[in-house]
């Protein structure tokens, strides 16, 4: 019964109730008819007995006359007539010899009549051996009961009439039942159908489809339509609420996933509550699945996280930790307990900052400061040494003095070169950081020719010839001063490290979508093992030689920086067997 559809609960119940009603009705009708017949026959019999009573009273004295009258009376009244005295003894009977009949004192109807009432009973006659309706009336003389007159009516007739009636009622009941089977079917469907439709809509809502409109075909009760309206209303409200929640969740997810900082929140038991993409990336977790509810150590194998979680939990306050991950990333962790609005601790929140680059920069900066100090100290020590010698030794020969002053001048020039290059580097860095570099559409001629002009004097001194091949048609977006500086540095190196009486080739050609600037010399070249570090600050292949030539060790790093500012790159040709070939690649405009 519990899980049956409403229709199957309703329809059989209605049928049972209907059939019960029909049966009860037929039973009741049968009973009522029986009562009615008994009453009616009883009344008729009583009437007959009352009519016969004066005749019986008058013939009471003569027994023979009485018996004859009895037979006649029975025939006239179409009934069996029995006359009983107050002792119950049968005086005469229209059907039987009174001597053969037993005393009737104990018969119910006789007892009643002897009490002065109307005696009535239905029972089986021993004499006639069939059920009879007995009616007995007291016969009075001078207000004294002197005898009882009894009439009887065969019950078969009544029973027959009742059976016929029952049959008719039964047939009517069957026809009624057949009609009611269909009426109940229609009624059950009418009640269950709208509920079934609403159930299917409710199931859709349970599946998350709130954007529904319950439509009920046909005529239904006002309550059913009100229920449908309420469902539509509920669906609309839930739809709006759901969309609002989804929107809020998406916004929150978008914020979390676009954060560069890793975010990880944990329940009080250490299981994962929330996380973002950044934290998975930091810990090198490539599987993206639903980690909600998973234990922390199952997802993040690093045991330090569990320790930090414990620490936050125990101290119950904000903590800051720095850890180095297995992939060498340095991560700073800010951890804090999460409180509910009722000030109960719900869990832990950890925010992860990837400070690898920061730490690298710090270490580069320290390295750079150490390098700068070292590079500056060498010429300064030399200058200081020779000046002290010149000051202390008064009798230095003029040619020696001249030589010392020459050395001082050379170191001062180098010192100047280092300081100028440092200033240049910091200026470029500063300008690129604050986006203060002026870019224009340029052709290669506009910055290569001035660069050649700057280096011409040095080239002439070493009888170095320039071989120039520039495609002036190609345009790039660049800063001509910076690009001129980069070209000066490369051409200057080519002259500096190239032998006298050789050639330096300078070309600017298009390659794919880039402008390729090349400076090639016929010098000693650079062994390949140095190529990777060549563009680092203060890196030098041959320290003594480059110092001797007055190099700052910053020229190529300036070139690299300028190339990067132009979204390009710098390099050295590995395949070169003799001489060096440096190139800068800058995207065409
Ligand atoms: P420097 O001021 O010392 O020349 P650079 O940064 O310009 O510094 O160059 C770095 C190092 O690369 C130099 O010390 C030198 O050893 C090497 N180098 C650069 N250009 C050439 C070249 N054309 N031929 C040979 N070696 C070169």
Coordinates of C-alpha atoms and ligand atoms in Angstrom, one line a residue:
X1 CA 0.0 0.0 0.0
X2 CA 2.8 2.3 1.0
X3 CA 4.6 2.6 -2.3
X4 CA 1.6 2.1 -4.6
X5 CA 0.7 5.0 -7.0
X6 CA -2.1 7.2 -5.8
X7 CA -4.4 5.8 -8.6
X8 CA -3.9 2.2 -7.4
X9 CA -4.6 3.3 -3.8
X10 CA -7.7 5.2 -4.7
X11 CA -9.3 3.0 -7.3
X12 CA -9.5 -0.3 -5.4
X13 CA -10.6 1.5 -2.2
X14 CA -13.4 3.2 -4.1
X15 CA -14.4 -0.1 -5.6
X16 CA -14.4 -1.8 -2.2
X17 CA -16.4 1.0 -0.6
X18 CA -18.9 0.9 -3.6
X19 CA -19.4 -2.9 -3.5
X20 CA -19.7 -2.8 0.3
X21 CA -22.4 -0.1 0.0
X22 CA -24.3 -2.1 -2.6
X23 CA -24.1 -5.3 -0.5
X24 CA -25.2 -3.5 2.7
X25 CA -28.0 -1.7 0.8
X26 CA -29.3 -5.0 -0.7
X27 CA -29.0 -6.7 2.8
X28 CA -30.8 -3.8 4.4
X29 CA -33.5 -3.7 1.7
X30 CA -34.0 -7.5 2.1
X31 CA -34.3 -7.1 5.9
X32 CA -36.7 -4.2 5.6
X33 CA -38.9 -6.0 3.1
X34 CA -39.1 -9.0 5.3
X35 CA -40.1 -6.8 8.2
X36 CA -42.6 -5.0 6.0
X37 CA -44.1 -8.2 4.8
X38 CA -44.3 -9.7 8.2
X39 CA -45.9 -6.5 9.5
X40 CA -48.3 -6.4 6.6
X41 CA -49.3 -10.1 6.7
X42 CA -49.4 -9.9 10.5
X43 CA -51.8 -6.9 10.3
X44 CA -54.0 -8.7 7.7
X45 CA -54.1 -11.8 9.8
X46 CA -55.0 -9.8 12.9
X47 CA -57.7 -8.1 11.0
X48 CA -59.1 -11.5 9.8
X49 CA -58.9 -12.9 13.4
X50 CA -60.7 -9.8 14.8
X51 CA -63.4 -10.3 12.2
X52 CA -63.8 -14.0 13.1
X53 CA -63.6 -13.5 16.9
X54 CA -67.4 -12.7 17.4
X55 CA -68.3 -15.9 15.5
X56 CA -65.8 -18.0 17.6
X57 CA -67.0 -16.5 20.8
X58 CA -70.6 -17.3 20.0
X59 CA -69.8 -21.0 19.1
X60 CA -67.5 -21.6 22.1
X61 CA -70.0 -23.7 24.1
X62 CA -70.6 -26.2 21.3
X63 CA -67.5 -28.2 20.7
X64 CA -68.6 -29.9 17.5
X65 CA -70.1 -26.8 16.1
X66 CA -66.9 -25.1 17.0
X67 CA -64.7 -27.6 15.1
X68 CA -66.9 -27.3 12.0
X69 CA -66.9 -23.5 12.2
X70 CA -63.1 -23.6 12.6
X71 CA -62.7 -25.5 9.3
X72 CA -65.0 -23.1 7.5
X73 CA -63.4 -20.1 9.0
X74 CA -60.0 -21.4 7.9
X75 CA -61.2 -21.7 4.4
X76 CA -62.9 -18.3 4.3
X77 CA -59.8 -16.6 5.8
X78 CA -57.3 -18.6 3.6
X79 CA -55.4 -19.4 6.8
X80 CA -55.0 -22.0 9.4
X81 CA -57.1 -21.1 12.5
X82 CA -56.4 -22.5 15.9
X83 CA -58.4 -21.8 19.1
X84 CA -56.7 -22.4 22.4
X85 CA -58.2 -22.1 25.9
X86 CA -56.4 -20.2 28.7
X87 CA -54.7 -23.4 29.7
X88 CA -53.1 -23.8 26.3
X89 CA -55.3 -26.7 25.3
X90 CA -56.3 -26.6 21.6
X91 CA -60.0 -26.4 21.3
X92 CA -60.2 -26.5 17.5
X93 CA -57.9 -26.3 14.5
X94 CA -58.7 -25.8 10.9
X95 CA -56.0 -28.1 9.6
X96 CA -55.5 -30.8 12.3
X97 CA -57.4 -32.8 14.8
X98 CA -57.1 -30.8 18.1
X99 CA -56.7 -34.0 20.1
X100 CA -53.4 -34.6 18.3
X101 CA -52.0 -31.3 19.0
X102 CA -49.9 -30.7 22.1
X103 CA -50.5 -28.0 24.7
X104 CA -49.8 -24.5 23.2
X105 CA -49.2 -22.7 26.6
X106 CA -45.5 -22.3 25.9
X107 CA -45.9 -21.0 22.4
X108 CA -44.7 -17.4 22.4
X109 CA -47.6 -15.9 20.6
X110 CA -50.1 -17.7 22.9
X111 CA -48.2 -16.5 26.0
X112 CA -48.4 -12.9 24.7
X113 CA -52.1 -13.2 23.8
X114 CA -52.9 -14.6 27.3
X115 CA -51.2 -11.5 28.7
X116 CA -53.8 -9.5 26.7
X117 CA -51.3 -8.4 24.0
X118 CA -51.1 -9.2 20.3
X119 CA -49.1 -12.4 20.1
X120 CA -46.7 -12.7 17.2
X121 CA -44.0 -15.2 16.3
X122 CA -42.3 -16.8 13.4
X123 CA -41.3 -20.5 13.8
X124 CA -41.5 -23.9 12.3
X125 CA -44.8 -25.7 12.7
X126 CA -44.4 -29.2 14.1
X127 CA -47.7 -30.2 12.6
X128 CA -47.2 -28.8 9.2
X129 CA -43.4 -29.0 9.2
X130 CA -42.8 -25.6 7.6
X131 CA -42.1 -22.1 8.9
X132 CA -45.2 -20.0 9.7
X133 CA -46.0 -16.6 10.8
X134 CA -48.3 -16.9 13.9
X135 CA -50.7 -14.1 15.1
X136 CA -52.7 -14.7 18.2
X137 CA -55.4 -12.4 19.7
X138 CA -57.0 -12.8 23.1
X139 CA -60.8 -13.5 23.1
X140 CA -62.5 -11.7 26.0
X141 CA -65.8 -12.0 27.7
X142 CA -66.8 -9.4 30.3
X143 CA -63.3 -8.1 30.0
X144 CA -61.9 -11.5 30.9
X145 CA -59.6 -13.5 28.6
X146 CA -61.4 -16.8 27.9
X147 CA -59.5 -18.1 24.9
X148 CA -56.9 -17.3 22.3
X149 CA -57.6 -17.3 18.6
X150 CA -54.5 -17.9 16.5
X151 CA -54.0 -17.6 12.7
X152 CA -51.0 -18.5 10.7
X153 CA -49.5 -17.6 7.4
X154 CA -46.9 -19.7 5.5
X155 CA -43.5 -18.0 5.5
X156 CA -42.6 -19.5 2.1
X157 CA -44.8 -16.9 0.4
X158 CA -43.1 -14.1 2.2
X159 CA -39.6 -15.6 1.6
X160 CA -40.5 -16.1 -2.1
X161 CA -41.6 -12.4 -2.4
X162 CA -38.3 -11.4 -0.6
X163 CA -36.2 -13.6 -2.9
X164 CA -37.8 -12.1 -6.0
X165 CA -37.2 -8.6 -4.7
X166 CA -33.6 -9.5 -3.7
X167 CA -33.0 -10.8 -7.1
X168 CA -34.3 -7.6 -8.7
X169 CA -32.2 -5.5 -6.2
X170 CA -29.2 -7.7 -6.9
X171 CA -29.5 -7.2 -10.7
X172 CA -29.9 -3.5 -10.2
X173 CA -26.8 -3.6 -7.8
X174 CA -24.7 -5.4 -10.5
X175 CA -25.7 -2.8 -13.2
X176 CA -24.9 -0.1 -10.6
X177 CA -21.6 -1.7 -9.8
X178 CA -20.6 -1.9 -13.5
X179 CA -21.5 1.7 -13.9
X180 CA -19.6 2.6 -10.7
X181 CA -16.5 0.7 -11.8
X182 CA -16.2 3.2 -14.7
X183 CA -17.3 6.1 -12.6
X184 CA -14.7 5.2 -10.0
X185 CA -12.1 4.7 -12.7
X186 CA -12.8 8.2 -14.1
X187 CA -12.9 9.7 -10.6
X188 CA -9.6 8.1 -9.5
X189 CA -7.9 9.2 -12.7
X190 CA -9.3 12.7 -12.3
X191 CA -7.9 12.9 -8.8
X192 CA -4.5 11.2 -9.4
X193 CA -3.8 12.7 -12.9
X194 CA -3.0 16.3 -11.9
X195 CA -1.0 14.9 -8.9
X196 CA 1.0 12.7 -11.3
X197 CA 1.8 15.6 -13.6
X198 CA 2.8 17.7 -10.6
X199 CA 4.9 14.8 -9.3
X200 CA 6.8 14.7 -12.7
X201 CA 7.4 18.5 -12.4
X202 CA 8.6 18.1 -8.8
X203 CA 11.0 15.4 -10.0
X204 CA 12.3 17.8 -12.6
X205 CA 12.8 20.4 -9.9
X206 CA 14.6 17.9 -7.7
X207 CA 17.0 17.3 -10.7
X208 CA 17.7 21.1 -10.6
X209 CA 15.4 22.2 -13.5
X210 CA 13.6 25.0 -11.8
X211 CA 12.6 26.8 -14.9
X212 CA 9.3 25.0 -15.3
X213 CA 5.7 25.9 -15.9
X214 CA 3.2 23.4 -14.6
X215 CA 0.5 23.1 -17.2
X216 CA -2.6 21.0 -16.4
X217 CA -4.8 20.1 -19.4
X218 CA -8.5 19.9 -18.7
X219 CA -10.8 20.9 -15.8
X220 CA -9.5 20.4 -12.2
X221 CA -10.5 21.6 -8.8
X222 CA -9.5 25.1 -7.6
X223 CA -7.1 23.5 -5.0
X224 CA -5.3 21.6 -7.7
X225 CA -4.8 24.8 -9.8
X226 CA -3.7 26.7 -6.7
X227 CA -1.2 23.9 -6.0
X228 CA 0.1 24.2 -9.6
X229 CA 0.4 27.9 -9.2
X230 CA 2.3 27.5 -5.9
X231 CA 4.6 25.0 -7.6
X232 CA 5.3 27.5 -10.5
X233 CA 5.9 30.2 -8.0
X234 CA 8.2 28.0 -6.0
X235 CA 10.0 27.0 -9.2
X236 CA 10.5 30.6 -10.2
X237 CA 11.8 31.6 -6.7
X238 CA 14.1 28.5 -6.6
X239 CA 15.3 29.3 -10.1
X240 CA 16.2 32.8 -9.2
X241 CA 17.8 31.7 -5.9
X242 CA 19.7 28.9 -7.7
X243 CA 21.0 31.3 -10.4
X244 CA 22.0 33.8 -7.8
X245 CA 23.9 31.1 -5.9
X246 CA 25.5 29.7 -9.1
X247 CA 26.5 33.3 -10.1
X248 CA 28.0 34.0 -6.7
X249 CA 29.9 30.7 -6.7
X250 CA 31.2 31.3 -10.3
X251 CA 32.3 34.8 -9.3
X252 CA 34.0 33.4 -6.2
X253 CA 35.6 30.6 -8.3
X254 CA 36.7 33.1 -10.9
X255 CA 38.3 35.3 -8.3
X256 CA 40.0 32.3 -6.6
X257 CA 41.2 30.8 -9.9
X258 CA 42.6 34.0 -11.3
X259 CA 44.5 34.6 -8.1
X260 CA 48.2 34.1 -8.4
X261 CA 48.4 33.3 -4.7
X262 CA 47.5 29.8 -3.7
X263 CA 44.5 29.4 -1.5
X264 CA 43.7 26.4 0.6
X265 CA 41.1 26.1 3.3
X266 CA 40.7 23.0 5.6
X267 CA 38.0 21.8 7.8
X268 CA 38.8 21.4 11.5
X269 CA 39.6 17.7 11.0
X270 CA 42.2 18.6 8.3
X271 CA 40.2 17.6 5.3
X272 CA 40.1 19.9 2.3
X273 CA 37.4 22.5 2.2
X274 CA 38.4 24.6 -0.7
X275 CA 41.4 25.1 -3.0
X276 CA 42.4 27.1 -6.1
X277 CA 44.4 26.3 -9.2
X278 CA 47.4 28.3 -8.1
X279 CA 48.0 26.1 -5.0
X280 CA 47.9 22.9 -7.1
X281 CA 50.3 24.4 -9.6
X282 CA 52.7 25.4 -6.8
X283 CA 52.8 21.9 -5.4
X284 CA 53.0 20.4 -8.9
X285 CA 49.6 18.6 -8.7
X286 CA 48.4 18.1 -12.2
X287 CA 45.2 16.2 -11.5
X288 CA 42.3 18.5 -11.3
X289 CA 39.4 16.7 -9.6
X290 CA 37.1 17.3 -6.7
X291 CA 39.3 17.2 -3.6
X292 CA 36.6 18.5 -1.3
X293 CA 36.5 16.3 1.9
X294 CA 39.8 14.5 1.0
X295 CA 42.5 14.4 3.7
X296 CA 45.2 17.0 3.3
X297 CA 48.0 14.5 3.2
X298 CA 46.3 12.4 0.5
X299 CA 46.4 15.4 -1.9
X300 CA 49.4 17.4 -0.7
X301 CA 52.1 14.9 0.0
X302 CA 54.3 17.5 1.8
X303 CA 54.1 16.8 5.5
X304 CA 55.0 20.4 6.4
X305 CA 51.5 21.5 5.5
X306 CA 50.0 19.2 8.1
X307 CA 52.6 20.6 10.6
X308 CA 51.6 24.2 9.8
X309 CA 47.9 23.3 10.1
X310 CA 48.5 21.8 13.5
X311 CA 50.5 24.9 14.5
X312 CA 47.7 27.3 13.4
X313 CA 45.2 25.1 15.2
X314 CA 47.3 25.0 18.4
X315 CA 48.3 28.6 18.5
X316 CA 44.9 29.8 17.3
X317 CA 46.4 32.8 15.6
X318 CA 47.9 34.1 12.4
X319 CA 51.2 32.5 11.5
X320 CA 53.8 33.1 8.7
X321 CA 56.1 30.3 7.4
X322 CA 58.5 30.0 4.5
X323 CA 59.1 26.7 2.9
X324 CA 61.1 25.4 -0.1
X325 CA 59.2 22.8 -2.1
X326 CA 60.7 19.8 -3.8
X327 CA 60.6 21.7 -7.2
X328 CA 62.8 24.4 -5.6
X329 CA 60.0 26.9 -5.4
X330 CA 60.2 29.1 -2.3
X331 CA 56.7 29.6 -0.9
X332 CA 55.6 31.9 1.9
X333 CA 52.6 30.7 3.8
X334 CA 50.1 32.9 5.7
X335 CA 47.9 30.8 7.9
X336 CA 45.0 31.8 10.0
X337 CA 42.0 30.0 11.8
X338 CA 38.6 30.4 10.1
X339 CA 35.9 31.6 12.5
X340 CA 32.2 31.2 12.1
X341 CA 29.8 34.2 12.8
X342 CA 29.3 32.6 16.2
X343 CA 33.1 32.8 16.8
X344 CA 33.6 29.1 16.6
X345 CA 36.6 27.7 14.8
X346 CA 35.5 26.1 11.5
X347 CA 39.0 25.3 10.1
X348 CA 42.1 26.8 8.7
X349 CA 42.9 29.1 5.9
X350 CA 46.3 29.1 4.2
X351 CA 47.4 31.6 1.5
X352 CA 50.6 30.7 -0.4
X353 CA 52.8 33.3 -2.0
X354 CA 55.3 32.1 -4.6
X355 CA 58.3 34.2 -3.6
X356 CA 60.9 32.3 -5.7
X357 CA 61.4 35.2 -8.1
X358 CA 61.6 37.7 -5.2
X359 CA 64.3 35.6 -3.5
X360 CA 66.1 35.1 -6.9
X361 CA 66.0 38.8 -7.5
X362 CA 67.4 39.4 -4.0
X363 CA 70.2 37.0 -4.6
X364 CA 70.9 38.5 -8.0
X365 CA 71.0 41.9 -6.5
X366 CA 73.4 40.8 -3.8
X367 CA 75.5 39.1 -6.5
X368 CA 75.3 42.2 -8.6
X369 CA 76.4 44.5 -5.7
X370 CA 79.3 42.1 -5.0
X371 CA 80.3 42.1 -8.7
X372 CA 80.0 45.9 -9.0
X373 CA 82.2 46.3 -5.9
X374 CA 84.7 43.9 -7.1
X375 CA 84.8 45.4 -10.6
X376 CA 85.2 48.9 -9.2
X377 CA 87.7 47.9 -6.6
X378 CA 90.3 46.6 -9.2
X379 CA 90.7 49.9 -11.2
X380 CA 90.4 52.0 -8.0
X381 CA 93.1 49.9 -6.2
X382 CA 95.4 50.3 -9.2
X383 CA 94.7 54.1 -9.4
X384 CA 95.2 54.5 -5.7
X385 CA 98.4 52.4 -5.8
X386 CA 100.0 54.3 -8.6
X387 CA 99.0 57.7 -7.3
X388 CA 100.4 56.9 -3.9
X389 CA 103.7 55.8 -5.6
X390 CA 103.8 59.0 -7.6
X391 CA 103.1 61.0 -4.4
X392 CA 105.6 59.1 -2.3
X393 CA 108.5 58.8 -4.8
X394 CA 109.7 62.2 -5.7
X395 CA 112.6 61.0 -7.8
X396 CA 110.7 58.9 -10.3
X397 CA 112.2 59.3 -13.8
X398 CA 109.9 61.2 -16.2
X399 CA 109.4 58.2 -18.6
X400 CA 108.4 56.0 -15.6
X401 CA 106.2 58.7 -14.2
X402 CA 104.6 59.0 -17.7
X403 CA 104.0 55.3 -17.8
X404 CA 102.4 55.3 -14.3
X405 CA 100.2 58.2 -15.3
X406 CA 99.2 56.3 -18.4
X407 CA 98.2 53.3 -16.3
X408 CA 96.2 55.5 -14.0
X409 CA 94.5 57.1 -17.0
X410 CA 93.6 53.7 -18.4
X411 CA 92.1 52.5 -15.2
X412 CA 90.2 55.7 -14.8
X413 CA 88.8 55.3 -18.3
X414 CA 87.7 51.8 -17.5
X415 CA 86.2 53.0 -14.2
X416 CA 84.3 55.6 -16.2
X417 CA 83.2 53.0 -18.7
X418 CA 81.9 50.7 -15.9
X419 CA 80.1 53.6 -14.2
X420 CA 78.6 54.8 -17.5
X421 CA 77.4 51.3 -18.5
X422 CA 76.0 50.8 -15.0
X423 CA 74.1 54.1 -15.3
X424 CA 72.9 53.1 -18.8
X425 CA 71.7 49.7 -17.5
X426 CA 69.8 51.2 -14.6
X427 CA 68.3 53.9 -16.8
X428 CA 67.1 51.3 -19.3
X429 CA 65.7 49.1 -16.5
X430 CA 64.0 52.0 -14.8
X431 CA 62.4 53.3 -18.1
X432 CA 61.2 49.8 -19.1
X433 CA 59.8 49.3 -15.6
X434 CA 57.7 52.4 -15.7
X435 CA 56.9 52.0 -19.4
X436 CA 58.6 55.3 -20.2
X437 CA 60.3 54.2 -23.5
X438 CA 59.3 56.0 -26.6
X439 CA 58.7 53.6 -29.5
X440 CA 58.5 54.7 -33.1
X441 CA 58.2 53.1 -36.5
X442 CA 61.9 52.8 -37.7
X443 CA 64.0 51.5 -40.5
X444 CA 67.3 49.9 -39.7
X445 CA 69.3 52.7 -41.4
X446 CA 68.0 55.2 -38.8
X447 CA 70.0 53.5 -35.9
X448 CA 72.7 51.5 -37.6
X449 CA 74.3 54.3 -39.6
X450 CA 74.7 56.6 -36.5
X451 CA 76.1 53.6 -34.6
X452 CA 78.7 53.1 -37.3
X453 CA 79.5 56.7 -37.2
X454 CA 80.2 56.5 -33.5
X455 CA 82.6 53.6 -34.0
X456 CA 84.3 54.8 -37.2
X457 CA 87.2 56.4 -35.4
X458 CA 88.1 53.2 -33.5
X459 CA 87.8 51.2 -36.7
X460 CA 90.1 53.5 -38.6
X461 CA 92.7 53.3 -35.8
X462 CA 92.8 49.5 -36.4
X463 CA 92.3 49.7 -40.1
X464 CA 89.1 47.7 -39.8
X465 CA 86.8 48.0 -42.8
X466 CA 83.0 47.9 -42.4
X467 CA 81.0 45.9 -44.8
X468 CA 77.4 47.1 -44.6
X469 CA 74.3 45.5 -46.0
X470 CA 71.1 47.1 -44.8
X471 CA 67.5 46.5 -46.1
X472 CA 66.1 49.9 -45.4
X473 CA 62.5 48.9 -46.4
X474 CA 61.9 46.8 -43.3
X475 CA 60.1 48.7 -40.5
X476 CA 60.1 47.9 -36.8
X477 CA 58.6 49.5 -33.8
X478 CA 61.5 50.6 -31.6
X479 CA 63.5 53.2 -29.8
X480 CA 66.2 54.5 -32.1
X481 CA 68.5 55.6 -29.2
X482 CA 68.4 52.2 -27.5
X483 CA 68.9 50.3 -30.7
X484 CA 71.8 52.6 -31.7
X485 CA 73.3 51.9 -28.3
X486 CA 72.9 48.1 -28.8
X487 CA 74.5 48.3 -32.2
X488 CA 77.4 50.5 -30.9
X489 CA 78.1 47.8 -28.2
X490 CA 78.2 45.0 -30.7
X491 CA 80.3 46.9 -33.3
X492 CA 82.6 48.2 -30.6
X493 CA 83.2 44.6 -29.4
X494 CA 83.8 43.5 -32.9
X495 CA 86.5 46.2 -33.4
X496 CA 87.9 45.7 -29.8
X497 CA 88.3 41.9 -30.1
X498 CA 88.8 41.7 -33.9
X499 CA 92.4 41.9 -35.2
X500 CA 93.7 44.9 -37.1
X501 CA 93.3 45.1 -40.9
X502 CA 90.2 42.9 -41.0
X503 CA 86.6 43.3 -41.9
X504 CA 83.5 43.8 -39.7
X505 CA 80.2 42.9 -41.5
X506 CA 77.1 44.7 -40.4
X507 CA 73.8 43.7 -41.9
X508 CA 70.1 44.2 -41.4
X509 CA 67.8 41.7 -43.3
X510 CA 64.3 40.4 -43.0
X511 CA 63.9 36.9 -41.8
X512 CA 60.3 35.5 -41.3
X513 CA 58.5 38.2 -39.4
X514 CA 61.7 39.7 -37.9
X515 CA 64.4 42.1 -38.6
X516 CA 67.7 40.4 -38.2
X517 CA 70.6 42.6 -37.2
X518 CA 74.0 41.0 -37.5
X519 CA 77.5 42.1 -36.5
X520 CA 80.2 39.7 -37.6
X521 CA 84.0 40.0 -37.1
X522 CA 87.1 38.0 -38.0
X523 CA 88.4 37.9 -34.5
X524 CA 89.3 34.9 -32.3
X525 CA 85.7 33.9 -31.7
X526 CA 84.2 32.7 -28.5
X527 CA 84.3 29.1 -27.4
X528 CA 80.8 27.6 -27.2
X529 CA 81.0 26.8 -23.4
X530 CA 80.8 30.6 -22.8
X531 CA 77.9 31.2 -25.0
X532 CA 75.2 30.6 -22.4
X533 CA 76.6 33.0 -19.8
X534 CA 77.9 35.6 -22.3
X535 CA 75.1 38.0 -21.8
X536 CA 75.3 38.0 -18.0
X537 CA 76.5 41.1 -16.3
X538 CA 80.3 41.3 -15.8
X539 CA 80.8 38.0 -17.6
X540 CA 84.0 37.9 -19.5
X541 CA 85.7 35.2 -21.6
X542 CA 89.1 36.4 -20.8
X543 CA 89.0 38.8 -17.8
X544 CA 92.6 40.1 -18.2
X545 CA 92.2 40.8 -21.9
X546 CA 88.8 42.5 -21.6
X547 CA 90.1 44.6 -18.7
X548 CA 93.1 45.5 -20.8
X549 CA 90.9 46.6 -23.6
X550 CA 88.9 48.8 -21.2
X551 CA 85.8 46.7 -21.3
X552 CA 83.2 47.1 -18.5
X553 CA 81.8 43.6 -18.8
X554 CA 78.3 45.1 -19.2
X555 CA 78.1 45.7 -22.9
X556 CA 76.4 42.5 -24.0
X557 CA 74.0 42.5 -21.0
X558 CA 72.9 46.0 -22.2
X559 CA 72.3 44.6 -25.7
X560 CA 70.3 41.7 -24.3
X561 CA 68.2 44.1 -22.2
X562 CA 67.5 46.3 -25.2
X563 CA 66.5 43.3 -27.4
X564 CA 64.0 42.1 -24.7
X565 CA 62.5 45.6 -24.4
X566 CA 61.8 45.3 -28.1
X567 CA 60.2 41.9 -27.6
X568 CA 63.1 40.4 -29.4
X569 CA 66.1 38.3 -28.6
X570 CA 69.9 38.3 -28.8
X571 CA 72.3 35.5 -29.6
X572 CA 75.6 34.3 -30.9
X573 CA 76.0 32.0 -33.9
X574 CA 77.2 28.6 -32.5
X575 CA 78.3 27.2 -35.8
X576 CA 80.9 29.8 -36.5
X577 CA 84.3 28.3 -36.7
X578 CA 86.2 31.6 -37.0
X579 CA 85.3 35.0 -35.7
X580 CA 82.1 35.9 -33.8
X581 CA 78.7 36.5 -35.2
X582 CA 76.2 38.3 -32.9
X583 CA 72.6 38.9 -33.9
X584 CA 69.6 40.7 -32.6
X585 CA 66.1 39.7 -33.8
X586 CA 63.3 42.2 -33.5
X587 CA 59.7 41.7 -34.7
X588 CA 58.6 43.7 -37.8
X589 CA 56.1 46.4 -37.3
Ligands
LIG1 P1 83.3 44.0 -22.3 O1 83.0 45.3 -22.0 O2 84.2 43.2 -21.4 O3 83.6 43.8 -23.7 P2 80.9 42.7 -23.0 O4 79.6 42.4 -22.2 O5 80.6 43.6 -24.2 O6 81.9 43.2 -22.0 O7 81.4 41.3 -23.5 C1 81.5 40.3 -22.6 C2 82.6 39.3 -23.0 O8 82.4 38.7 -24.2 C3 83.9 40.1 -23.2 O9 84.6 40.2 -22.1 C4 84.6 39.2 -24.2 O10 85.3 38.3 -23.5 C5 83.5 38.5 -25.0 N1 83.3 39.2 -26.3 C6 82.3 40.1 -26.6 N2 82.3 40.4 -27.9 C7 83.3 39.6 -28.5 C8 83.8 39.5 -29.8 N3 83.3 40.2 -30.8 N4 84.8 38.6 -30.0 C9 85.3 37.9 -28.9 N5 84.9 38.0 -27.7 C10 83.9 38.9 -27.4

